[in-house]
mmCIF file of C-alpha atoms in Angstrom:
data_model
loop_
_atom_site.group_PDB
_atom_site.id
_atom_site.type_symbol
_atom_site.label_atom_id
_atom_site.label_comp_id
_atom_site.label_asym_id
_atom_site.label_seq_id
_atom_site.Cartn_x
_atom_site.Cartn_y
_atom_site.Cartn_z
ATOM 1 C CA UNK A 1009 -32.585 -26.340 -15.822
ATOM 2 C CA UNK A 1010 -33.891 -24.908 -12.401
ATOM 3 C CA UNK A 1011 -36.721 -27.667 -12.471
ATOM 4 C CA UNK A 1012 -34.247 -30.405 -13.348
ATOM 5 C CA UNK A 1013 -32.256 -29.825 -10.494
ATOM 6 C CA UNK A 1014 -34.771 -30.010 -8.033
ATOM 7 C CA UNK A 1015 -36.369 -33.411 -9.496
ATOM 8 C CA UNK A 1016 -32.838 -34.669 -9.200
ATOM 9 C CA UNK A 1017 -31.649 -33.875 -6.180
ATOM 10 C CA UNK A 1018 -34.886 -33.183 -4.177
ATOM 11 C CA UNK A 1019 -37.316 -36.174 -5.776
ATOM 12 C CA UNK A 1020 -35.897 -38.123 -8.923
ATOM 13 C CA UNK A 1021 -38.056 -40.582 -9.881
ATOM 14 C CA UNK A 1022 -36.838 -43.769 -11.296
ATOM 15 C CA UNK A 1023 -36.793 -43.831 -15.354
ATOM 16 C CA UNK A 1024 -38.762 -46.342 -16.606
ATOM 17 C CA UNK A 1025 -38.297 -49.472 -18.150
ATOM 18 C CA UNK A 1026 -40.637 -51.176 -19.283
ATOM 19 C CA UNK A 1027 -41.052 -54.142 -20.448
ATOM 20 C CA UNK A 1028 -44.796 -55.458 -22.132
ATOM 21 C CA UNK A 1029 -45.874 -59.505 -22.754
ATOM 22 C CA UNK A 1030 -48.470 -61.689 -24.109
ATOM 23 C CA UNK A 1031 -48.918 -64.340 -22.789
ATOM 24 C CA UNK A 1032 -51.427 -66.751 -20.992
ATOM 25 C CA UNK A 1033 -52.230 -70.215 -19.387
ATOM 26 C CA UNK A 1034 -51.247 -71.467 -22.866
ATOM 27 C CA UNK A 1035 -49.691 -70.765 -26.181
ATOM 28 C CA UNK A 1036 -51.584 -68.035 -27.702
ATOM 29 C CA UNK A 1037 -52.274 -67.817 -31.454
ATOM 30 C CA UNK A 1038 -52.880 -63.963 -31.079
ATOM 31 C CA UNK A 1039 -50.870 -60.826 -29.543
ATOM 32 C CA UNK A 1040 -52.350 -57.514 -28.587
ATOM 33 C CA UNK A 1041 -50.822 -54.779 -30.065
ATOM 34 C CA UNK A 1042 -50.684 -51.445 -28.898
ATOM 35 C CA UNK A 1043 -49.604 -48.217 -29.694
ATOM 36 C CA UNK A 1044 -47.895 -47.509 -26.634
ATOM 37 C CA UNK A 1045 -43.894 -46.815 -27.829
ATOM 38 C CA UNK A 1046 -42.116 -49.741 -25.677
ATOM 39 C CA UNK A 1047 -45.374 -50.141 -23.304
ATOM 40 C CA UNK A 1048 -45.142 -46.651 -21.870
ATOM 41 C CA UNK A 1049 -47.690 -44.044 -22.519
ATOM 42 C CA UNK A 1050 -48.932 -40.746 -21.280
ATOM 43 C CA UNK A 1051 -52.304 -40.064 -19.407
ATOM 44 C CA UNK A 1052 -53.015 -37.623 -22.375
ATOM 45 C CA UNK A 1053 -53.218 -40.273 -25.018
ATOM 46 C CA UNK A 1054 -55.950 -42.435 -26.353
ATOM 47 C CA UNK A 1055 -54.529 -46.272 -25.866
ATOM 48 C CA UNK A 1056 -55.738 -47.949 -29.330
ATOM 49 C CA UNK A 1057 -56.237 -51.736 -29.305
ATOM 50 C CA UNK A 1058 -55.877 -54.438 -31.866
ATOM 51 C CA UNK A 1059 -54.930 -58.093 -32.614
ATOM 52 C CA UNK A 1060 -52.063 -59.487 -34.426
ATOM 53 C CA UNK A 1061 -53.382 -62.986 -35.968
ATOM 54 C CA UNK A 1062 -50.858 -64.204 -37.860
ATOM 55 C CA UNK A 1063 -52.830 -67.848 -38.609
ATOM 56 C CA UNK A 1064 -55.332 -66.344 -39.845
ATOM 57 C CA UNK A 1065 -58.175 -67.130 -37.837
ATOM 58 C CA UNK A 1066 -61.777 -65.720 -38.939
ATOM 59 C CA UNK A 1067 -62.479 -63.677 -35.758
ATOM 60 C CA UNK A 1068 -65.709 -63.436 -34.706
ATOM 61 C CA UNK A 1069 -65.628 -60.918 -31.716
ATOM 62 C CA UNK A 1070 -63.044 -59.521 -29.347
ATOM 63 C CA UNK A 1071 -63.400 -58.086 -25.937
ATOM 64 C CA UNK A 1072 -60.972 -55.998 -24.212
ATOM 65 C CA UNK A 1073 -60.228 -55.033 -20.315
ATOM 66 C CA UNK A 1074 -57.907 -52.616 -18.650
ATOM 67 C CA UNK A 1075 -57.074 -54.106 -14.959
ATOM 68 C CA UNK A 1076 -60.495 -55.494 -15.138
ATOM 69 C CA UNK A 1077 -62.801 -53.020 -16.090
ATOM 70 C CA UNK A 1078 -64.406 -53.242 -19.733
ATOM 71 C CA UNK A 1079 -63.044 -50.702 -22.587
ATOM 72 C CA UNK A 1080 -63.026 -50.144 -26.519
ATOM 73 C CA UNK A 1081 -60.520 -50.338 -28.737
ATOM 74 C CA UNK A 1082 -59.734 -46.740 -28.764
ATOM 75 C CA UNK A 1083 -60.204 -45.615 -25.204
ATOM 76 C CA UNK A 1084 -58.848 -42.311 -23.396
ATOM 77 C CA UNK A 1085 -56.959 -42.212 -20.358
ATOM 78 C CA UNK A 1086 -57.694 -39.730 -18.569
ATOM 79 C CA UNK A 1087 -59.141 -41.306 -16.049
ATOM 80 C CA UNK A 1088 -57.196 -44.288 -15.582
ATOM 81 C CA UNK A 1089 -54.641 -44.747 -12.601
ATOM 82 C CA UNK A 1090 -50.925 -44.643 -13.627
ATOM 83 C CA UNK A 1091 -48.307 -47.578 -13.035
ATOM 84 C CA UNK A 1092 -48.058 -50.500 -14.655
ATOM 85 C CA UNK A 1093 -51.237 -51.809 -15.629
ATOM 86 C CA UNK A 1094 -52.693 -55.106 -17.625
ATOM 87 C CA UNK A 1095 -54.735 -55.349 -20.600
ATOM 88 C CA UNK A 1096 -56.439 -58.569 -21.381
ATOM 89 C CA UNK A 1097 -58.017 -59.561 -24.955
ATOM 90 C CA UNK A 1098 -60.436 -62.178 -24.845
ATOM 91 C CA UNK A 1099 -60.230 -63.296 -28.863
ATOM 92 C CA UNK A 1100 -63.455 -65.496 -30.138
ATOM 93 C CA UNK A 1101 -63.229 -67.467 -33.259
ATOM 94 C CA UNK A 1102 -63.834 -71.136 -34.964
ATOM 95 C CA UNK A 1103 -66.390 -72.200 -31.730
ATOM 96 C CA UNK A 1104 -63.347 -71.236 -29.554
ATOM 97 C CA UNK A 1105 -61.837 -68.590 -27.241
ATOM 98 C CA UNK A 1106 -58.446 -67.136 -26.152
ATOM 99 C CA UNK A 1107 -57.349 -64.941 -23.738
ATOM 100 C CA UNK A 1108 -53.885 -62.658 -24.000
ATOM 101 C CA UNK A 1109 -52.345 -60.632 -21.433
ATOM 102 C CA UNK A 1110 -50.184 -57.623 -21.974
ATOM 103 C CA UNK A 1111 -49.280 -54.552 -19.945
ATOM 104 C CA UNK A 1112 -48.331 -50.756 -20.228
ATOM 105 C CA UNK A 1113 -47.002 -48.155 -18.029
ATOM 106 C CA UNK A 1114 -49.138 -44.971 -17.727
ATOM 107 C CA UNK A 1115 -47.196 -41.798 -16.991
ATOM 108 C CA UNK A 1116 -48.245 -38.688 -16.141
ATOM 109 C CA UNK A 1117 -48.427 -36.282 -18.542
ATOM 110 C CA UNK A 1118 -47.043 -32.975 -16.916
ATOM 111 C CA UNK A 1119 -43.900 -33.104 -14.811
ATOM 112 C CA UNK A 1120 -44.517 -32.442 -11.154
ATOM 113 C CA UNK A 1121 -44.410 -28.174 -10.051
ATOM 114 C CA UNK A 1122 -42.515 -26.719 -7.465
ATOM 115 C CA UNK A 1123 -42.731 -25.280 -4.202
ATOM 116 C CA UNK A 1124 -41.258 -23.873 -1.409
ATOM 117 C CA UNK A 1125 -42.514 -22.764 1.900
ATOM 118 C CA UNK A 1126 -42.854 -19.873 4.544
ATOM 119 C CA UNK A 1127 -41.465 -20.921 7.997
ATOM 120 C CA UNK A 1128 -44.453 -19.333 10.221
ATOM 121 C CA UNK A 1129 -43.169 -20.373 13.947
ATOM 122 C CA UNK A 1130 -40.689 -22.883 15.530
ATOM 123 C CA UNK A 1131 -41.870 -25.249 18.085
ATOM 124 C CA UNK A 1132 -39.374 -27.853 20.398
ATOM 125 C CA UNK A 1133 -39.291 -31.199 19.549
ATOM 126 C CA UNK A 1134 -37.870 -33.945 21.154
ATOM 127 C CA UNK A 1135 -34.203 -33.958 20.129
ATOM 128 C CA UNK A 1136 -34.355 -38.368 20.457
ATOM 129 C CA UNK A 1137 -37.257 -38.954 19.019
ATOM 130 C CA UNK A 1138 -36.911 -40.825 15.445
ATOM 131 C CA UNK A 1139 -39.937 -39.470 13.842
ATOM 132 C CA UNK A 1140 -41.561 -41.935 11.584
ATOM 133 C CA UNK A 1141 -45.298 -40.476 11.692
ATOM 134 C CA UNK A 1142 -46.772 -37.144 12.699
ATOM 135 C CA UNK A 1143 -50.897 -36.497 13.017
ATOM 136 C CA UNK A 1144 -52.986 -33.528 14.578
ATOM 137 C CA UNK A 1145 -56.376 -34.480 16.388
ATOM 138 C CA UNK A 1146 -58.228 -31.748 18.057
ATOM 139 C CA UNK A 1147 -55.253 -29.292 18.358
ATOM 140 C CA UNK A 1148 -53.013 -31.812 19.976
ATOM 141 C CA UNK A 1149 -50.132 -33.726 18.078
ATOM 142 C CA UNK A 1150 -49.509 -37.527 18.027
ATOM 143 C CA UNK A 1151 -46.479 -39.019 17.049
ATOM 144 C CA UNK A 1152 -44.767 -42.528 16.068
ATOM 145 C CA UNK A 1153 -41.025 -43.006 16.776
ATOM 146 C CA UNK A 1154 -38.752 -45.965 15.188
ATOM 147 C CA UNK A 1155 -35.532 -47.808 15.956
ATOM 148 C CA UNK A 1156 -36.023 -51.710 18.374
ATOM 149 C CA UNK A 1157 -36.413 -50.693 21.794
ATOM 150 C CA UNK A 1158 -36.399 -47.173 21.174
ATOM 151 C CA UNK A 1159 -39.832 -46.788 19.371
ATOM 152 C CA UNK A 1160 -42.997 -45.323 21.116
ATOM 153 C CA UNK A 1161 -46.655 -43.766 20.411
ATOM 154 C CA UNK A 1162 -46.480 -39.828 22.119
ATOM 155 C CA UNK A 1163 -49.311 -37.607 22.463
ATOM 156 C CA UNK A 1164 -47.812 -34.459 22.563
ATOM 157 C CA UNK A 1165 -48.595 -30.352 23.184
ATOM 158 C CA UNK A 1166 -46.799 -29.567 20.088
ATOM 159 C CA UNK A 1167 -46.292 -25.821 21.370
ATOM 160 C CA UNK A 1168 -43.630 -26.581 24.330
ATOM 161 C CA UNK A 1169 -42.783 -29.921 23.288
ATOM 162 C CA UNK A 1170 -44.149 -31.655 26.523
ATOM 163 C CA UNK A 1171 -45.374 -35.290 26.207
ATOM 164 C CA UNK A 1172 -48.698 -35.539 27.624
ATOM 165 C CA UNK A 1173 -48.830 -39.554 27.045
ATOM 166 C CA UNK A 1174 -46.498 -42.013 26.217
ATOM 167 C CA UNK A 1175 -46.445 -45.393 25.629
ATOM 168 C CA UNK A 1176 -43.471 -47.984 24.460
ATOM 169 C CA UNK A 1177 -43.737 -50.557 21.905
ATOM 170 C CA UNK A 1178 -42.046 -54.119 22.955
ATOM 171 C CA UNK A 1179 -38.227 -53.835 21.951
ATOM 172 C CA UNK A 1180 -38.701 -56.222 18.635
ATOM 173 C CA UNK A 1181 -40.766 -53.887 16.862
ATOM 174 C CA UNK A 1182 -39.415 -50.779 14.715
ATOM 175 C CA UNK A 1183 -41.935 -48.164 14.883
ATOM 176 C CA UNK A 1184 -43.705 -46.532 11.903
ATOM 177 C CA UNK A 1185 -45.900 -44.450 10.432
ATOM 178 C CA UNK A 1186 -49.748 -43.905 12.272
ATOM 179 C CA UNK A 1187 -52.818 -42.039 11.716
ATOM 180 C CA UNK A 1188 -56.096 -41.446 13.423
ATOM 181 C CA UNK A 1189 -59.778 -42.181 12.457
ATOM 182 C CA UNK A 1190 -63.127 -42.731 14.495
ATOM 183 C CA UNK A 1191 -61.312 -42.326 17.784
ATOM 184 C CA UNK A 1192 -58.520 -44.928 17.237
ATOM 185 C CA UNK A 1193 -55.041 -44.806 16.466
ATOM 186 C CA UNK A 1194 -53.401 -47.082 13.906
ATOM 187 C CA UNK A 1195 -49.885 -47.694 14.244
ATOM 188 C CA UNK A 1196 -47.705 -49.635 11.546
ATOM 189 C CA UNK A 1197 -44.044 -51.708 12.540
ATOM 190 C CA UNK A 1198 -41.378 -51.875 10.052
ATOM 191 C CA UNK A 1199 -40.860 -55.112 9.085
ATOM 192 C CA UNK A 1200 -42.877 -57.258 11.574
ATOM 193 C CA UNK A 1201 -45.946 -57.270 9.424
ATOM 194 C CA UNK A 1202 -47.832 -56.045 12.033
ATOM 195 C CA UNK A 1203 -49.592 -53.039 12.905
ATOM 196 C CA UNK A 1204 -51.789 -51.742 16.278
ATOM 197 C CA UNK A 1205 -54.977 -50.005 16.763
ATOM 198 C CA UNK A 1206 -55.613 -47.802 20.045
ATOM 199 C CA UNK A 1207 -58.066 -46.155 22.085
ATOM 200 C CA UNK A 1208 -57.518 -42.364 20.998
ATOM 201 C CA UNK A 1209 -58.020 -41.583 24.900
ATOM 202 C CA UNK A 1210 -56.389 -43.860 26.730
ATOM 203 C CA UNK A 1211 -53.760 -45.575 24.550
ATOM 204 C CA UNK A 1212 -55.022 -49.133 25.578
ATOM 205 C CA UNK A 1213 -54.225 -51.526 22.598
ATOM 206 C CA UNK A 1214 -57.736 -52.529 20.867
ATOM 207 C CA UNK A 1215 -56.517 -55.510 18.421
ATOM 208 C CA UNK A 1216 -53.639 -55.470 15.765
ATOM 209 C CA UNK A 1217 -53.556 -56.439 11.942
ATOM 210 C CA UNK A 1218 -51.041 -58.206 9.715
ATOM 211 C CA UNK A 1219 -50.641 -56.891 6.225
ATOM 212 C CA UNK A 1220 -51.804 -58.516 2.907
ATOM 213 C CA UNK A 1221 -49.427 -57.954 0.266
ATOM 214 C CA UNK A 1222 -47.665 -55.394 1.266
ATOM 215 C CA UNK A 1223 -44.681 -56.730 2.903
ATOM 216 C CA UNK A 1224 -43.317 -53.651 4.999
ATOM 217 C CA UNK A 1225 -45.078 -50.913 7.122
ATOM 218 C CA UNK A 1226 -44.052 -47.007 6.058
ATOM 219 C CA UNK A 1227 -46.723 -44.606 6.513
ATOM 220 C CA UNK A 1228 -50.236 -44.043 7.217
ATOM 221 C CA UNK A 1229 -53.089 -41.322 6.508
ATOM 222 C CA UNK A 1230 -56.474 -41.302 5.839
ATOM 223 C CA UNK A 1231 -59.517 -39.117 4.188
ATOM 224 C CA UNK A 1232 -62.104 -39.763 6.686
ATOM 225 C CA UNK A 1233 -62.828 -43.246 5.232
ATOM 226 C CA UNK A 1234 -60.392 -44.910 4.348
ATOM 227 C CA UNK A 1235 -56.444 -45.336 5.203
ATOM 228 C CA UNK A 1236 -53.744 -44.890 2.995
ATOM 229 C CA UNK A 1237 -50.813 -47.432 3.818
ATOM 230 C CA UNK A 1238 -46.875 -47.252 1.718
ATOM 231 C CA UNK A 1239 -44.431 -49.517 1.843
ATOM 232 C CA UNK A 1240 -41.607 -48.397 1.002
ATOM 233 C CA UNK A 1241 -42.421 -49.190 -2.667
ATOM 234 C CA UNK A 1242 -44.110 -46.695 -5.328
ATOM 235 C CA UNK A 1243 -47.641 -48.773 -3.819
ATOM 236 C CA UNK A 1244 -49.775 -46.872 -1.657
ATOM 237 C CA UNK A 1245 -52.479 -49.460 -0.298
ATOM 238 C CA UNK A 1246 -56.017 -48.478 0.152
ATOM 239 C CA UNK A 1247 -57.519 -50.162 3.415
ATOM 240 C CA UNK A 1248 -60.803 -51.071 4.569
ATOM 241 C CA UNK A 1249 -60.915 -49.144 8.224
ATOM 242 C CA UNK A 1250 -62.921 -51.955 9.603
ATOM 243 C CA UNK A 1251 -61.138 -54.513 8.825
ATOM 244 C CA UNK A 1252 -58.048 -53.063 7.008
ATOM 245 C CA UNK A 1253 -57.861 -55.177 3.910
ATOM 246 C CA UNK A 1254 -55.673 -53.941 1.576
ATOM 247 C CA UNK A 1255 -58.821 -53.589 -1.350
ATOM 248 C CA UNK A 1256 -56.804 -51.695 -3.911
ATOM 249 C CA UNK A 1257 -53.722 -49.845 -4.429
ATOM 250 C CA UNK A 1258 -52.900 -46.636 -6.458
ATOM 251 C CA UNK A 1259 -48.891 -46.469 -8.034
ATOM 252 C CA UNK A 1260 -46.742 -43.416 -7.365
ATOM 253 C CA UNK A 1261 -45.817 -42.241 -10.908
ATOM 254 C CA UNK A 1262 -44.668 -38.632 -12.730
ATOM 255 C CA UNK A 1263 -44.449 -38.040 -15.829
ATOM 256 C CA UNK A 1264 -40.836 -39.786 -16.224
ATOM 257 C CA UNK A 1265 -41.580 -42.933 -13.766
ATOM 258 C CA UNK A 1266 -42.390 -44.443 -10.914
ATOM 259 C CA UNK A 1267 -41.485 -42.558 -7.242
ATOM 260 C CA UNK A 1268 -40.379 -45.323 -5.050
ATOM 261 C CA UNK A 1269 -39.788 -45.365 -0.743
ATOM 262 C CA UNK A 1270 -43.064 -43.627 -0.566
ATOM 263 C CA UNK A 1271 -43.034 -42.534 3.541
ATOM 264 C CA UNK A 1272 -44.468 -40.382 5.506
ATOM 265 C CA UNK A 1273 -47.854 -39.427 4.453
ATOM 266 C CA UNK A 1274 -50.357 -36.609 5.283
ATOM 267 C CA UNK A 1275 -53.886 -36.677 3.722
ATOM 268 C CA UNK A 1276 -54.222 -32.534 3.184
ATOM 269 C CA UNK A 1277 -57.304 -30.642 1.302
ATOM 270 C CA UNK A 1278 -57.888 -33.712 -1.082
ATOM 271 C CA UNK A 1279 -54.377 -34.853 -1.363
ATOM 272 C CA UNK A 1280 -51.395 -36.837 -0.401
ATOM 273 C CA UNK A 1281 -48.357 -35.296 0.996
ATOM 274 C CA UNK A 1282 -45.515 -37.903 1.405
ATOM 275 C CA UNK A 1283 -42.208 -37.441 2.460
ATOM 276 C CA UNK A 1284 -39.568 -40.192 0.422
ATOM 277 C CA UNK A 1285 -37.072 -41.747 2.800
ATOM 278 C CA UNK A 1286 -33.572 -39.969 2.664
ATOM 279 C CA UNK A 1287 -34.769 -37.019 0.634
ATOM 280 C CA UNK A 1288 -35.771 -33.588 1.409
ATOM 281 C CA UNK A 1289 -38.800 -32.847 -0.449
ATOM 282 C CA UNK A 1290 -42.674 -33.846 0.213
ATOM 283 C CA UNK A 1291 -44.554 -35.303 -3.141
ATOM 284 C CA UNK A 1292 -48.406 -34.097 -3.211
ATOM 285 C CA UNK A 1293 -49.866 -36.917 -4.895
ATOM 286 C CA UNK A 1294 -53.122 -37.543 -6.408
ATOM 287 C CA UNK A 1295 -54.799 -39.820 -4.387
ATOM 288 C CA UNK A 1296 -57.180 -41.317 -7.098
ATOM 289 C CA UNK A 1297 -54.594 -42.207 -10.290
ATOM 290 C CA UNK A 1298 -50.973 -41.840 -7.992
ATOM 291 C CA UNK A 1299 -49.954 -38.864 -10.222
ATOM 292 C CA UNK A 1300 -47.123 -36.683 -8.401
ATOM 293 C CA UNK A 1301 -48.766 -33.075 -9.002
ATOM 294 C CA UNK A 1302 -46.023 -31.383 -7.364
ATOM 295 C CA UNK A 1303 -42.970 -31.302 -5.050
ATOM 296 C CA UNK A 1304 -42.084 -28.619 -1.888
ATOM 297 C CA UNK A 1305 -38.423 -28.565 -1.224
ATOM 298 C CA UNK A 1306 -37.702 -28.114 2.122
ATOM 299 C CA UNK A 1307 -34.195 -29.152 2.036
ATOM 300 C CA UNK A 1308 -33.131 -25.995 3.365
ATOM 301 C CA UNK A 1309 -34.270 -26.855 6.973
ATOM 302 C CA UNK A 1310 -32.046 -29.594 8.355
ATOM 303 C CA UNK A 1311 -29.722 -26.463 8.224
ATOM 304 C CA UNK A 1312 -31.903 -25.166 11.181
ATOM 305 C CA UNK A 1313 -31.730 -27.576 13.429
ATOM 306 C CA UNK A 1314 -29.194 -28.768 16.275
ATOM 307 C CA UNK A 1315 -26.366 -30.412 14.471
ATOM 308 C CA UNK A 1316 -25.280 -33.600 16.227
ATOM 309 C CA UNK A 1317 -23.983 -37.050 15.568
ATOM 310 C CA UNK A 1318 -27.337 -38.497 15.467
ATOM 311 C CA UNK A 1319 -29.328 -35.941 13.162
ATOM 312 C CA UNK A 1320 -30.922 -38.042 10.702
ATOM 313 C CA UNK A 1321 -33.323 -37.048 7.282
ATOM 314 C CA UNK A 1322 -36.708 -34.784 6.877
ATOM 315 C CA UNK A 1323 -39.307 -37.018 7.801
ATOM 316 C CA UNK A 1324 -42.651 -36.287 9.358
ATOM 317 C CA UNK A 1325 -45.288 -34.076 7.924
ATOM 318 C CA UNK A 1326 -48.905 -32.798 9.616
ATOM 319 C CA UNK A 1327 -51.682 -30.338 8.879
ATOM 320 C CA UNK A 1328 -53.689 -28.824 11.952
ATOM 321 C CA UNK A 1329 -57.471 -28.330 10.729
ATOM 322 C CA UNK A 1330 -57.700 -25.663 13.406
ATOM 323 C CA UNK A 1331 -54.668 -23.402 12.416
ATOM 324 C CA UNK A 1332 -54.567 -24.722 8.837
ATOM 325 C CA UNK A 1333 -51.025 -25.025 8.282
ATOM 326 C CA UNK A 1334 -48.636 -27.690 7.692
ATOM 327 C CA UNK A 1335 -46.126 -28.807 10.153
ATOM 328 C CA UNK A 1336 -42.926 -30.636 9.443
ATOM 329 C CA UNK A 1337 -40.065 -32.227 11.258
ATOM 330 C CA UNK A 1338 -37.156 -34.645 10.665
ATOM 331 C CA UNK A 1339 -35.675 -37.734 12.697
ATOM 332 C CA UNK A 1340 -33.732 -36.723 15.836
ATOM 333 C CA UNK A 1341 -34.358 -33.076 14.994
ATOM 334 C CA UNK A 1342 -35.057 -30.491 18.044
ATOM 335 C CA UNK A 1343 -37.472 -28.443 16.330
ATOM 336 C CA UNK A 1344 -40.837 -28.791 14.199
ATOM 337 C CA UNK A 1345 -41.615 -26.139 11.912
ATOM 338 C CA UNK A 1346 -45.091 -24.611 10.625
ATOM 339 C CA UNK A 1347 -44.937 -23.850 7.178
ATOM 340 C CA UNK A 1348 -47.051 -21.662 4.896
ATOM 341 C CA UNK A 1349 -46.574 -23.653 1.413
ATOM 342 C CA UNK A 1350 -45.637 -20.788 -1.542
ATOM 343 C CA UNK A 1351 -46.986 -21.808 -5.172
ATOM 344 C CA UNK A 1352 -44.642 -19.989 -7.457
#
C-alpha cells in the first residue's frame, strides 16, 4: 500500500496502452504474431516470433529484426531498451519477398524502490531565480534560470549564495536545463528550438544548435561523452558532443508504463537522476534501456522553504564530485539542500 502511494502521488507513471500493427508499403499477405498479451511485455520474458500465413504460401525463409538489429525467433530481453519498439519480418517465398511491421511495449520488470534522504546542510539560494538546471564543476555551482526576460546562466559559490558571473539570455528565450563537458557549457531554451554553448571561463557564446526531433528543450547531463537531452516527453535524446545530433534515444519506462515530462537531469555514479515537472520526487533511471530503478521522495522539502506567492515545484538536482553528495533545490526557493540519499 505504502509503495502505491508514493508511485501515485510522488511519480505515477502513465498506464499503458498499447496498441500493435502490421502493416507495410503494401498489403501484406502475412502478420507477425507474438506472444506479447496486447503488445506489452516484460524485460524478463523471452519475445517468441512467428508468421500467420493464412494463403498458404510455401515459405522459404524468414528473417526477423528488433528496431534494427538482427534476432531469432525466440529471443530474450534482457538486454533490450524498454518503450515502444518495432519488429520487422522480412517473409521469402514463391521468388518473392515481404516485409511486416509490428510493435511491442517493453516494461520493466520490477517496480521502481524507494528512497528518502538525509538533509546534511542548508545553503542560500536566490529566492527569484526559476531553477531549470543545476551542475557542479570544480567545487563551484552553475545554474540555468527560466521565464522570457527573466532567464539567465549564473556561476555561483553555492555556500553563501553569491553570484560570481552572470549573464542574461535575450528576453524571447525561456531558459532551460544545461550541463558542462570539455570546458563548455550547453544551455537548452524552452520552446525556441535552440540551445547555446559557452566558454566555461568566460561565458562568451561559442555557437548554438537547433534540435532534431525533439521539439522542446528540458534538461541536460552528460557521462563524460555524451549528453543526455529530455523533452518533456518519456524520450531522453542521446547527443553527439561535437556536433550534438540527436543519434539515439532511450524511453523512460517502469514496470507499469511510460514516465513522461522527464526534467531536470543529473548524470550520478552511472545513472540518471531526473526530476518530473510538477512532482516531488527524482527518478534514477537506467541510462542504457530507460528503466526507472527507483524513486527518492523529497516532497517533504518545499515545506522548508520561504513560503511566498511565487514558490513554485522541486526542480533542480546536482552531485559535487568533491563532497560527493547530492544537492537539490526548487523554482523560486531560498534555499538548496545537500542530501545524503537513504536506501531502505
Amino acid at each position: 500500500m505504502k509503495l502505491f502511494k508514493y508511485l501515485t502521488i510522488i511519480f505515477l507513471s502513465s498506464i499503458i496502452v498499447s496498441c500493435g500493427t502490421n502493416s507495410g508499403k503494401n498489403k501484406s499477405d502475412f502478420t507477425i504474431k507474438t506472444n506479447a498479451k496486447d503488445h506489452v511485455i516484460s524485460i524478463a520474458e523471452t519475445l517468441t516470433l512467428s508468421i500467420e500465413n493464412p494463403k498458404n504460401h510455401t515459405i522459404d525463409s524468414i528473417s526477423y529484426t528488433l528496431n534494427g538489429e538482427s534476432i531469432k525467433e525466440s529471443t530474450n530481453l534482457k538486454d533490450t531498451k524498454l518503450g515502444s519498439q518495432s519488429i520487422e519480418a522480412t517473409v521469402y517465398f514463391n521468388n518473392e519477398k515481404q516485409k511486416i511491421i509490428t510493435k511491442i511495449t517493453v516494461l520493466n520488470s520490477e517496480s521502481p524502490k524507494i528512497y528518502t534522504y538525509k538533509i546534511i546542510n542548508e545553503y542560500p539560494h536566490d529566492i527569484t531565480s526559476y531553477t531549470q538546471g543545476l551542475e557542479f564543476f570544480n567545487d563551484t555551482l552553475y545554474e540555468s534560470t527560466g521565464q522570457n526576460k527573466e532567464s539567465k546562466l549564473r556561476k555561483v559559490d553555492y555556500r553563501t549564495g553569491n553570484v560570481l558571473k552572470n549573464i542574461n539570455l535575450a528576453d524571447q528565450y525561456f531558459g532551460e536545463g544545461l550541463t558542462i563537458l570539455n570546458n563548455k557549457i550547453y544551455q537548452l531554451t524552452w520552446q525556441g528550438g535552440i540551445g547555446f554553448v559557452y566558454d566555461i571561463n568566460t561565458f562568451e557564446k561559442i555557437t548554438d544548435f537547433k534540435y532534431g526531433k525533439s521539439k522542446e528543450g528540458w534538461g541536460l547531463c552528460n557521462d563524460g561523452k555524451t549528453i543526455y537531452k529530455s523533452d518533456g516527453t518519456e524520450h531522453i535524446w542521446l547527443l553527439n558532443p561535437n556536433t550534438l545530433a540527436e543519434e539515439s534515444l532511450i524511453q523512460v519506462y517502469t514496470n507499469k508504463g511510460k514516465i513522461v515530462e522527464i526534467n531536470e537531469m543529473e548524470w550520478i555514479n552511472g545513472e540518471i537522476y531526473a526530476n518530473r515537472y510538477q512532482k516531488d520526487g527524482v527518478a534514477i533511471i537506467n541510462p542504457k534501456n530507460g528503466a526507472v530503478n527507483g524513486v527518492i521522495d523529497f516532497s517533504p522539502l518545499k515545506k522548508l522553504v520561504t513560503q511566498h506567492q511565487g514558490l513554485d515545484v522541486l526542480n533542480g538536482i546536482a552531485y559535487n564530485p568533491k563532497t560527493k553528495t547530492i544537492f537539490v533545490t526548487g523554482k523560486r526557493w531560498d534555499k538548496l539542500f545537500e542530501v545524503e540519499i537513504v536506501k531502505n
